[in-house]
Tab-separated table of C-alpha atoms in Angstrom:
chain	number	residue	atom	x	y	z
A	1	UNK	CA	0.169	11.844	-3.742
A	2	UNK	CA	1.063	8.030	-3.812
A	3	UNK	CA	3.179	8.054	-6.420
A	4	UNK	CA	4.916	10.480	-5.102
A	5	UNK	CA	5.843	8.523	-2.035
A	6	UNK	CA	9.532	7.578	-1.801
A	7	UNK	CA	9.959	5.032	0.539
A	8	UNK	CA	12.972	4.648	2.862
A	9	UNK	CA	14.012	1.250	2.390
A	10	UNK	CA	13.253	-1.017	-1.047
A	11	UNK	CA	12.500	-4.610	1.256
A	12	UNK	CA	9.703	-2.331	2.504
A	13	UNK	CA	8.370	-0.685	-0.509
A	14	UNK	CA	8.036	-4.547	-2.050
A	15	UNK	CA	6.386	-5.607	1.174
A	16	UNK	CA	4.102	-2.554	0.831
A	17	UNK	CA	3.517	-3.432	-2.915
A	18	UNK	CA	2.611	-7.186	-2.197
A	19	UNK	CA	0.107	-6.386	0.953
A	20	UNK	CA	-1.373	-3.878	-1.002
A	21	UNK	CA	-2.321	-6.239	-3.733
A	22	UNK	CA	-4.893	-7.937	-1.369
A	23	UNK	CA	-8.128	-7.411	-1.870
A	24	UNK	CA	-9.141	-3.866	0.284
A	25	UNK	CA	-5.620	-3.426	1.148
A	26	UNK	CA	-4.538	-0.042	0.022
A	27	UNK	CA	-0.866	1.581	0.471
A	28	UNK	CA	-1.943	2.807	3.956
A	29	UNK	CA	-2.997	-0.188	5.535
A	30	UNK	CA	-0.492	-2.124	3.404
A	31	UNK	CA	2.181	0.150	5.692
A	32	UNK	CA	0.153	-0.207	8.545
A	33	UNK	CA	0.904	-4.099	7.923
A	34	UNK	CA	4.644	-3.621	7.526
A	35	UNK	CA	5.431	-1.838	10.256
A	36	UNK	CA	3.027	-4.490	12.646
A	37	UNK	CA	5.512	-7.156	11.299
A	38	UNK	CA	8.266	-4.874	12.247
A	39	UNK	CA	6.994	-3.798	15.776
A	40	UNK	CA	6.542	-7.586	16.755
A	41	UNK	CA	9.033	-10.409	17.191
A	42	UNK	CA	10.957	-12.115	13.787
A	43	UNK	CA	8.370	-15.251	14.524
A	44	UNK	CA	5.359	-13.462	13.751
A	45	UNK	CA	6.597	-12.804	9.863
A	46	UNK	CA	8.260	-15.791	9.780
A	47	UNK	CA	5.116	-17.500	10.199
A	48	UNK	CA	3.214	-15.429	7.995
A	49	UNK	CA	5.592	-15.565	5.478
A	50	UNK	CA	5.912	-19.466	5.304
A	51	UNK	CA	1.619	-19.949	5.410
A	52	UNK	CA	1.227	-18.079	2.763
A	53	UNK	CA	4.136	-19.642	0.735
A	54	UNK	CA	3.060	-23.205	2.215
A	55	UNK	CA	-0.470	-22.701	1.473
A	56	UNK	CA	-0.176	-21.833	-1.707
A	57	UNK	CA	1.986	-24.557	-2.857
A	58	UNK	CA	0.947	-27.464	-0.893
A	59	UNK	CA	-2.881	-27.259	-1.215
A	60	UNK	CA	-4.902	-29.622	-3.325
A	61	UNK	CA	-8.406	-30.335	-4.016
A	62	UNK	CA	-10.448	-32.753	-3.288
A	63	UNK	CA	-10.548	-35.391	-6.120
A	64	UNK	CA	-14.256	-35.321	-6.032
A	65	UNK	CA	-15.944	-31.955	-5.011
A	66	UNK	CA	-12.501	-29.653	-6.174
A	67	UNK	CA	-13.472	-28.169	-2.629
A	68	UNK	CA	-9.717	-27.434	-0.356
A	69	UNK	CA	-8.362	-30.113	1.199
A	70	UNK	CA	-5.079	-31.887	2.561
A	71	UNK	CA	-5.240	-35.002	1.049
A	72	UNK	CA	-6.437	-36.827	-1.987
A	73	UNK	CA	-10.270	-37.041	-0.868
A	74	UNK	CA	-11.780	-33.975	1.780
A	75	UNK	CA	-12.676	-35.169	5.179
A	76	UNK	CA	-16.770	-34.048	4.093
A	77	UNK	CA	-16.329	-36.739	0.942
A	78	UNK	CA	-14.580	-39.407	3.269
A	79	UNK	CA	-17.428	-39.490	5.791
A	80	UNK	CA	-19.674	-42.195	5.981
A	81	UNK	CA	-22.187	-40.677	7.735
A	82	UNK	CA	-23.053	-38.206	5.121
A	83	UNK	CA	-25.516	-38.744	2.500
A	84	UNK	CA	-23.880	-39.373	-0.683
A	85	UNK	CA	-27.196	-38.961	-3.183
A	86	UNK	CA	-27.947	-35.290	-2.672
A	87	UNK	CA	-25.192	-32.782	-4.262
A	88	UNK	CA	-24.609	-29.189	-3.418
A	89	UNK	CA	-23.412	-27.144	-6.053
A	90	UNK	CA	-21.677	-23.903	-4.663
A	91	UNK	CA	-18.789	-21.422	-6.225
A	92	UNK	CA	-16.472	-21.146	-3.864
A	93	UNK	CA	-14.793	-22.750	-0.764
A	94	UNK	CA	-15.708	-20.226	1.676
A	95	UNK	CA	-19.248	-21.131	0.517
A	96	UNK	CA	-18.666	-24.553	1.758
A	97	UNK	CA	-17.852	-23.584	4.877
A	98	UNK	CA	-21.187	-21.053	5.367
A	99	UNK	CA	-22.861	-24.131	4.346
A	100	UNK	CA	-21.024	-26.405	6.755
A	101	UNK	CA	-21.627	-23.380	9.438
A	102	UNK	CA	-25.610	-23.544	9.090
A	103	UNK	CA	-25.644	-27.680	10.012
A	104	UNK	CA	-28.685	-28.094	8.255
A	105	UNK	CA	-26.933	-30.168	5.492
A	106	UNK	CA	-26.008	-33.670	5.492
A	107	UNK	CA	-25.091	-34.260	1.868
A	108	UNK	CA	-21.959	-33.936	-0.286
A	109	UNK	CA	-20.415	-30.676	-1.817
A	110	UNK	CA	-19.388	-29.866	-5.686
A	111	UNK	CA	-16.910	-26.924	-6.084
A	112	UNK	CA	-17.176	-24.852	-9.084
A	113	UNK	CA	-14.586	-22.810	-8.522
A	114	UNK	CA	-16.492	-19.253	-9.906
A	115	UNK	CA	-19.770	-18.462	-11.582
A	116	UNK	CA	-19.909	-18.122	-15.642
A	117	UNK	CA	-19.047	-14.448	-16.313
A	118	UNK	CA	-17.988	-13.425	-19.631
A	119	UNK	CA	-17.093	-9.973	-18.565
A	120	UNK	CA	-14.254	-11.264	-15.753
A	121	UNK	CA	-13.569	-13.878	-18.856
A	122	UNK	CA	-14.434	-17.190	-17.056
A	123	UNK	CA	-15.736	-19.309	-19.370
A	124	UNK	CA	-17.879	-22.845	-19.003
A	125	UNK	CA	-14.289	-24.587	-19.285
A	126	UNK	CA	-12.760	-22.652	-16.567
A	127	UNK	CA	-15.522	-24.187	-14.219
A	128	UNK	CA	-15.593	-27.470	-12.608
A	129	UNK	CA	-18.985	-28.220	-14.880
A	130	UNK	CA	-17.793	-31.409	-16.432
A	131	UNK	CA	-16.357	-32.868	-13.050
A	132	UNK	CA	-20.232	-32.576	-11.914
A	133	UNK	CA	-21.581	-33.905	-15.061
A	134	UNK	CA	-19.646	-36.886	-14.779
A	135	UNK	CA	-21.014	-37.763	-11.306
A	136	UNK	CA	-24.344	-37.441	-11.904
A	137	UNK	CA	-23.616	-39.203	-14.790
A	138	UNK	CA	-22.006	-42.250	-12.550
A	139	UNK	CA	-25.496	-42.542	-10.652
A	140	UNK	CA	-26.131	-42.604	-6.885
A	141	UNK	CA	-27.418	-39.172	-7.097
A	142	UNK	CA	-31.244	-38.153	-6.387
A	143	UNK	CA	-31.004	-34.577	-5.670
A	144	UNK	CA	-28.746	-31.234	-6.990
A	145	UNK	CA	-28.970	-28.230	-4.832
A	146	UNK	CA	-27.741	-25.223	-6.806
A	147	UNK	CA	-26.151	-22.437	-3.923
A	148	UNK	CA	-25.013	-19.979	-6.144
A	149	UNK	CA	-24.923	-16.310	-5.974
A	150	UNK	CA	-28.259	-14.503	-6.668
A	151	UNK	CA	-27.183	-11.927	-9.279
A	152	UNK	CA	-26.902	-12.265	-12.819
A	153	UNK	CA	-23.759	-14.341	-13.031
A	154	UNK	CA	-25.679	-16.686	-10.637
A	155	UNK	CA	-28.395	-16.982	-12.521
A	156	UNK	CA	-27.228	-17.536	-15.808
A	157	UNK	CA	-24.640	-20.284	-14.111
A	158	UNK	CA	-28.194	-22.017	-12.563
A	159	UNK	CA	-30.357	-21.749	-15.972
A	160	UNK	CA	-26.644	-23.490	-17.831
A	161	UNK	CA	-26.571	-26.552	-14.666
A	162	UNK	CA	-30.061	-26.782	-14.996
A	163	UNK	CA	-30.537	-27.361	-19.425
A	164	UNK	CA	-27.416	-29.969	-18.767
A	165	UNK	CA	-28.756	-31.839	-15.722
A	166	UNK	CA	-32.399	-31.870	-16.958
A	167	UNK	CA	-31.984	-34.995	-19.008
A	168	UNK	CA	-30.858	-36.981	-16.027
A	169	UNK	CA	-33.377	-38.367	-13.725
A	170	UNK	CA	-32.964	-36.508	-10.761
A	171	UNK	CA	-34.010	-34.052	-8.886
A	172	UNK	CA	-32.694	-30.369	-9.405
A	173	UNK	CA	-33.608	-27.858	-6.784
A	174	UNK	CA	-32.316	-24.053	-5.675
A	175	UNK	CA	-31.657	-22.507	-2.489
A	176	UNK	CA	-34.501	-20.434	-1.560
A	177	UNK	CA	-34.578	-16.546	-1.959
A	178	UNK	CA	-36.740	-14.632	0.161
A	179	UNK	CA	-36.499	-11.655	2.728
A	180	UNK	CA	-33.441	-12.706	5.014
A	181	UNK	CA	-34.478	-13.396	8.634
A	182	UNK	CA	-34.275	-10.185	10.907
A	183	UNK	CA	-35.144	-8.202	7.464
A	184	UNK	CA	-38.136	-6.023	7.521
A	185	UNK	CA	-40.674	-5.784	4.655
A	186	UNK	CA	-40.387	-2.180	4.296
A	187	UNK	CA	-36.974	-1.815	3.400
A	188	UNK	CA	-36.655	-4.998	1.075
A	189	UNK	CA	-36.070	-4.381	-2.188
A	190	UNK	CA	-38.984	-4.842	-4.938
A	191	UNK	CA	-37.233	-7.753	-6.794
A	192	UNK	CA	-36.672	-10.104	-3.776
A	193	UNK	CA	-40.196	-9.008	-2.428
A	194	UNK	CA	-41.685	-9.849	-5.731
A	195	UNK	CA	-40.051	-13.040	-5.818
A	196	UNK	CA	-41.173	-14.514	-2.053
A	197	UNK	CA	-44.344	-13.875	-2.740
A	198	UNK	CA	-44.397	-16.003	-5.717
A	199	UNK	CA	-42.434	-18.304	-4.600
A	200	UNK	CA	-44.058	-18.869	-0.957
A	201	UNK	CA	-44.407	-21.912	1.134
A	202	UNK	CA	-46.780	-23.583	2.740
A	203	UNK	CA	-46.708	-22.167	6.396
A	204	UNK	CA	-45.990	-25.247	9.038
A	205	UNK	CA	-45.859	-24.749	12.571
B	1	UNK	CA	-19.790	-18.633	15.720
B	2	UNK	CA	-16.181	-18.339	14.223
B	3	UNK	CA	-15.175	-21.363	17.126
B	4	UNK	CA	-16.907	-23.852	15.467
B	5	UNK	CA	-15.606	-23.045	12.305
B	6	UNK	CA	-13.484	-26.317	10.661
B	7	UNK	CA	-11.600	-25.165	7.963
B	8	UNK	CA	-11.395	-27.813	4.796
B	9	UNK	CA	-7.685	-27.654	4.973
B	10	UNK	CA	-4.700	-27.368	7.766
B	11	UNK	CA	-2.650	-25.118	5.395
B	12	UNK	CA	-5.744	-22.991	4.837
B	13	UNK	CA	-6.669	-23.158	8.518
B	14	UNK	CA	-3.350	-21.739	9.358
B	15	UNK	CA	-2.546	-18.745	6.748
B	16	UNK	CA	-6.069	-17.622	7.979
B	17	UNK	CA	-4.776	-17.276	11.467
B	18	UNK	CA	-1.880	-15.951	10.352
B	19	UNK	CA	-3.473	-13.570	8.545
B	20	UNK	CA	-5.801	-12.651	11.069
B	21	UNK	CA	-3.036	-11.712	13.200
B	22	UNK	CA	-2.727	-8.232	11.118
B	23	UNK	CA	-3.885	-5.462	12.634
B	24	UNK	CA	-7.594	-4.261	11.894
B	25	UNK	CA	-7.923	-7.955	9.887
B	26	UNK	CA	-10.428	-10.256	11.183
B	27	UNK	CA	-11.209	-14.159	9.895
B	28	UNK	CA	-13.315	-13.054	7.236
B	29	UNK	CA	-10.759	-10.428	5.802
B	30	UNK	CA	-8.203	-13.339	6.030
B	31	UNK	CA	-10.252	-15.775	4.495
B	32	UNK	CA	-10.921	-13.219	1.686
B	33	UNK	CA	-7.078	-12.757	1.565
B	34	UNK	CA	-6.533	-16.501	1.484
B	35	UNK	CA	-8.732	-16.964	-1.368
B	36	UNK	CA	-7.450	-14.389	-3.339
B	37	UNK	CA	-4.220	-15.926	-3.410
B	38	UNK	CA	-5.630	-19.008	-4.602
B	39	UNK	CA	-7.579	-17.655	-7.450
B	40	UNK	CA	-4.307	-15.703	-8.785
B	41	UNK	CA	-1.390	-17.019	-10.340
B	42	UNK	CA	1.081	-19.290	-7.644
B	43	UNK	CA	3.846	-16.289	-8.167
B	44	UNK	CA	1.695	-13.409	-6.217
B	45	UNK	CA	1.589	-15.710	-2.827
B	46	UNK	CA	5.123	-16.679	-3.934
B	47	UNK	CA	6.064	-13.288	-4.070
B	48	UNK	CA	3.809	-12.002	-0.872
B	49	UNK	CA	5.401	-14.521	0.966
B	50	UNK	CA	9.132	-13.879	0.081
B	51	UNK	CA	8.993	-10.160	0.305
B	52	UNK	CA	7.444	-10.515	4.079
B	53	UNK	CA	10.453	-13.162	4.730
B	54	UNK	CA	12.867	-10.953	3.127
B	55	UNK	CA	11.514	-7.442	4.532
B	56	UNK	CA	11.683	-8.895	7.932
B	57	UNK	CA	14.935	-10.594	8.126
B	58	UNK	CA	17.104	-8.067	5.642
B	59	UNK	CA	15.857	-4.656	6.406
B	60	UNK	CA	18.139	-2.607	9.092
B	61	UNK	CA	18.019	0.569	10.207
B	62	UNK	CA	19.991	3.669	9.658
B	63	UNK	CA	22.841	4.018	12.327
B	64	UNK	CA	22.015	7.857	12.729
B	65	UNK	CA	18.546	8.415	12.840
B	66	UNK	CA	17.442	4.911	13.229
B	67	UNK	CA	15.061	5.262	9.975
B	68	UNK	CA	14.360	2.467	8.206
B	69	UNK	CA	16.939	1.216	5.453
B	70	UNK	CA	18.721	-0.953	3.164
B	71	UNK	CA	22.455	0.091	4.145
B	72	UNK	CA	23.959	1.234	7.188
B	73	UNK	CA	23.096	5.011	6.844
B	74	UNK	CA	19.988	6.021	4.974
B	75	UNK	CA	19.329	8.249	1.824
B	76	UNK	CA	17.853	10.989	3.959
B	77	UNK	CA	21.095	11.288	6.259
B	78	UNK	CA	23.556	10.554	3.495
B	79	UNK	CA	21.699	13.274	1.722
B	80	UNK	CA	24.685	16.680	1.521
B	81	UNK	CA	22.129	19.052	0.297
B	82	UNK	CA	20.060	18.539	3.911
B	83	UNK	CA	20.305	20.550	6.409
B	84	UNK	CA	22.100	18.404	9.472
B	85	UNK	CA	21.390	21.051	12.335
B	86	UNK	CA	17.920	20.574	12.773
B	87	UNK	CA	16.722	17.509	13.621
B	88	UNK	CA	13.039	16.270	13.567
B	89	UNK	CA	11.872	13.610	16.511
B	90	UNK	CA	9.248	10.956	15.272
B	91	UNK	CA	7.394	8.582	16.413
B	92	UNK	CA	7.924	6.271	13.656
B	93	UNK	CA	8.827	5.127	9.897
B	94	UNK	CA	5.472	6.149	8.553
B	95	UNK	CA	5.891	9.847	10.082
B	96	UNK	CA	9.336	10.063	8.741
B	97	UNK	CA	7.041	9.022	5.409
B	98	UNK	CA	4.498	11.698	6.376
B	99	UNK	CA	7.234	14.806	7.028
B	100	UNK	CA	8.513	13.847	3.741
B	101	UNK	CA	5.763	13.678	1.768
B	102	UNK	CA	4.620	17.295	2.932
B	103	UNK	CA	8.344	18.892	1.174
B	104	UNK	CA	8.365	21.323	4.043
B	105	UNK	CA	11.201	19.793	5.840
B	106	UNK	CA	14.664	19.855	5.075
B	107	UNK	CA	16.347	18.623	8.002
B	108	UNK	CA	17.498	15.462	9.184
B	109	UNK	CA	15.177	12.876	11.325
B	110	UNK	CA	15.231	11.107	14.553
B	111	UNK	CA	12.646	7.810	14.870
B	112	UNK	CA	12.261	7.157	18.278
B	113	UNK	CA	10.422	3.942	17.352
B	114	UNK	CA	7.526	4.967	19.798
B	115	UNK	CA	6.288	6.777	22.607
B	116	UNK	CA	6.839	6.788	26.427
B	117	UNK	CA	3.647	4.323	27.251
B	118	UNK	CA	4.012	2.901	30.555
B	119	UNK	CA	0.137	1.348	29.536
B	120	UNK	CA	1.834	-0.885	26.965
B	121	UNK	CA	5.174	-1.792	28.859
B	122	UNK	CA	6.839	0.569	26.778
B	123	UNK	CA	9.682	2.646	28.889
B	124	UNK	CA	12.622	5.291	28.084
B	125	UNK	CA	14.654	2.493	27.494
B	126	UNK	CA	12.999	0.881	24.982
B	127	UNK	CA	12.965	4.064	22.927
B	128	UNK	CA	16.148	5.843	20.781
B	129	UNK	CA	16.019	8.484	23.837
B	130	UNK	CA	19.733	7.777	24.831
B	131	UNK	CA	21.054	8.030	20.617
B	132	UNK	CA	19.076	11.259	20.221
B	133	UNK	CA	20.868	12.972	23.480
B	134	UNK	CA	24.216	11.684	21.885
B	135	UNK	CA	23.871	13.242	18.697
B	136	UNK	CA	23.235	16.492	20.443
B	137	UNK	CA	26.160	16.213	22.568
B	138	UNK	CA	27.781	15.740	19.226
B	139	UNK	CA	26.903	19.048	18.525
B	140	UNK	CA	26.468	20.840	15.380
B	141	UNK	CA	22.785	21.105	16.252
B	142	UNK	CA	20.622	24.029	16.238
B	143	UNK	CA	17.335	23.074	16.397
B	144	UNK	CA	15.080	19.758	17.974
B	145	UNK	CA	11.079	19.604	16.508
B	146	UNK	CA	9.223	17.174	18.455
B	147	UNK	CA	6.885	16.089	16.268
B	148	UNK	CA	5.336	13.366	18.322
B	149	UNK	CA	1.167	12.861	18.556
B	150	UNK	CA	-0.697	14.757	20.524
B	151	UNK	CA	-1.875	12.593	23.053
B	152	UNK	CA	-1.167	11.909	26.557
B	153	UNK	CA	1.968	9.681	25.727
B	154	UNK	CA	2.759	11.957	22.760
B	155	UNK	CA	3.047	14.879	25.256
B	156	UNK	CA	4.301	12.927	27.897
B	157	UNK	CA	6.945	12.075	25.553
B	158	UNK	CA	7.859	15.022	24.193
B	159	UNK	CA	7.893	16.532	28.216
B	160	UNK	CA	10.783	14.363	28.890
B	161	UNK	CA	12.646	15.329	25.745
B	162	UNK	CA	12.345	18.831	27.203
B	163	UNK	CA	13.413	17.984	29.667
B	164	UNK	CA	16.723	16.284	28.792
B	165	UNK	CA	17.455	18.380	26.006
B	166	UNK	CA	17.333	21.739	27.806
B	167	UNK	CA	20.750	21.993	29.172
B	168	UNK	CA	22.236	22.036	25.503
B	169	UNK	CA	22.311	25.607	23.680
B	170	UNK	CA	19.807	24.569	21.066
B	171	UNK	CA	16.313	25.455	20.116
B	172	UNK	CA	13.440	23.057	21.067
B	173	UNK	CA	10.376	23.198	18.993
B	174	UNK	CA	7.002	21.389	18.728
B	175	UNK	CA	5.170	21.170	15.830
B	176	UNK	CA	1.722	23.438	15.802
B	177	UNK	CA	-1.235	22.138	16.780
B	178	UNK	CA	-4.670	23.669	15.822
B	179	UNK	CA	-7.171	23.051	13.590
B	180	UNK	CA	-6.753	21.156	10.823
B	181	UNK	CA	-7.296	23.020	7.327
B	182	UNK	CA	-10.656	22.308	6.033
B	183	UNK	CA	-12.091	22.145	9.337
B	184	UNK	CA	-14.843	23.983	10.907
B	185	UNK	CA	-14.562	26.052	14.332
B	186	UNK	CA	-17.740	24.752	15.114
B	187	UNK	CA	-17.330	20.888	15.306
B	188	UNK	CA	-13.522	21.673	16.618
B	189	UNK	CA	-13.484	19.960	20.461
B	190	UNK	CA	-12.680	22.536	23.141
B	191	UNK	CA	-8.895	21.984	23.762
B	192	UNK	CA	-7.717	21.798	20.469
B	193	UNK	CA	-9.896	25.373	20.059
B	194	UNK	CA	-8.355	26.625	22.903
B	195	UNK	CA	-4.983	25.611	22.386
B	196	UNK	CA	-5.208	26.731	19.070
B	197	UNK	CA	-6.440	30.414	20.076
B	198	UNK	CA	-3.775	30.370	23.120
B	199	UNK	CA	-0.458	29.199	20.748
B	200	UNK	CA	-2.128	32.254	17.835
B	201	UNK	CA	0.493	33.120	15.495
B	202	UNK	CA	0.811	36.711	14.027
B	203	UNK	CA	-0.930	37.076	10.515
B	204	UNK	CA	1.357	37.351	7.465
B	205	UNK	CA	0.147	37.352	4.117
């Protein structure tokens, strides 16, 4: 039926295309989108409009962690109250900012920009592996946290970080996997029930 | 939760919002939308952004019906091999989009560019009530379908079209409600069961 679809107006069936590009956006909400800008004042697509274009262009990344930021250095790398030794390794920038959301981290941030997956052709060199290298490599560091996904793109991204950090004398650990809080035992799968059992802690009160 | 959030960037910070302005799109969606654009190629924002600048400033609507369109009378009304005594009253763009798509049609349109909702501050004169009368008065029409939704403002709506439009000679339709095809009798509510056994239509094979 889609294809089939003639719309009335070309500006509209290119809006239509674009939203519908976005990740879960399909023609119908895509519309649904359109016709919101359409129904509300110029402003509100004007605005829209010039983020996104804005955004896009006028980003950078932090010199040190690649993670988003304004200016040369992010405001996380920039503040002296944070403790520079202990590096978090995570893939994305909205990772960051669950991180930042939990405050239960004090230390500095490294951006990898993806996880290694050959089938989605992202390579070691598409990653920001080297960048991370280099600063353990410049010293000051005791401790990399890897917070990567838990699935088999993860993985094989932790086992890669972990062979080329071994050499240096630091410590490498991993984000703990267990049944999520609020979970019960029942329903969890085998894999992840497996694994915090072998992997438990000493209880502390 | 999402108060405390500090976004790494300003520009980020604000195409989220932005973003999150969309109907049925929250901060996650638009943080997911954000970072799409960032992964892909600067030309899909680029273009995203232009086409919502464009669509909004550039698009005009059709001096007849008051579709949607790129020039001052649209395809459907320009359109010799329609039928321009019958004209079909919508709500909006997207039914115009819907009628069409069905091929059952073959009149002209009316978009009334809403619905009689005192609710949402939206009155008779905020709706294409007064061009729709005109056109009548033209004449050369036989036939009105309201084809509004059928809901208290839909029907409210389509009351006061009545209402205005039966002093002309024409015919004044609505379209049929009842239940949908593919539905079951059984988990049909009451009205639309009753409705749909009161407005019963003679058999024809």
């Amino acid at each position: 039926m889609e294809n089939q679809q003639s719309y009335p107006s070309i500006l509209l069936e290119n809006v239509v295309k674009e939203f519908a590009n976005l990740p879960g956006v399909g023609k119908k909400t895509a519309m649904r989108f359109a016709l919101h800008l359409l129904k509300n004042e110029e402003i509100t697509a004007e605005n829209l409009g010039n983020s996104i274009l804005k955004f896009r262009s006028e980003v950078s990344y932090c010199r040190v962690c690649k993670n988003l930021c304004d200016e040369e250095v992010c405001e996380i790398c920039k503040n002296s109250r944070r403790d520079p030794s202990t590096i978090c390794v995570v893939e994305s920038v909205a990772d960051v900012m669950a991180v930042e959301n939990t405050a239960q981290f004090n230390g500095l941030y490294h951006v990898l920009g993806g996880v290694i997956s050959p089938m989605n052709g992202i390579g070691l060199y598409d990653l920001e592996i080297a960048s991370l290298i280099k600063r353990v490599e410049n010293g000051g560091i005791k401790e990399v946290i890897l917070a990567l996904s838990p699935d088999m793109e993860g993985d094989t991204t932790c086992l890669y970080l972990y062979k080329k950090l071994a050499p240096f004398d630091i410590e490498i650990s991993a984000i703990a996997r267990g049944i999520a809080v609020g979970d019960s035992l029942e329903y969890t799968d085998e894999i992840t029930l497996g694994r915090s059992i072998v992997n438990r802690v000493k209880y502390k009160v």
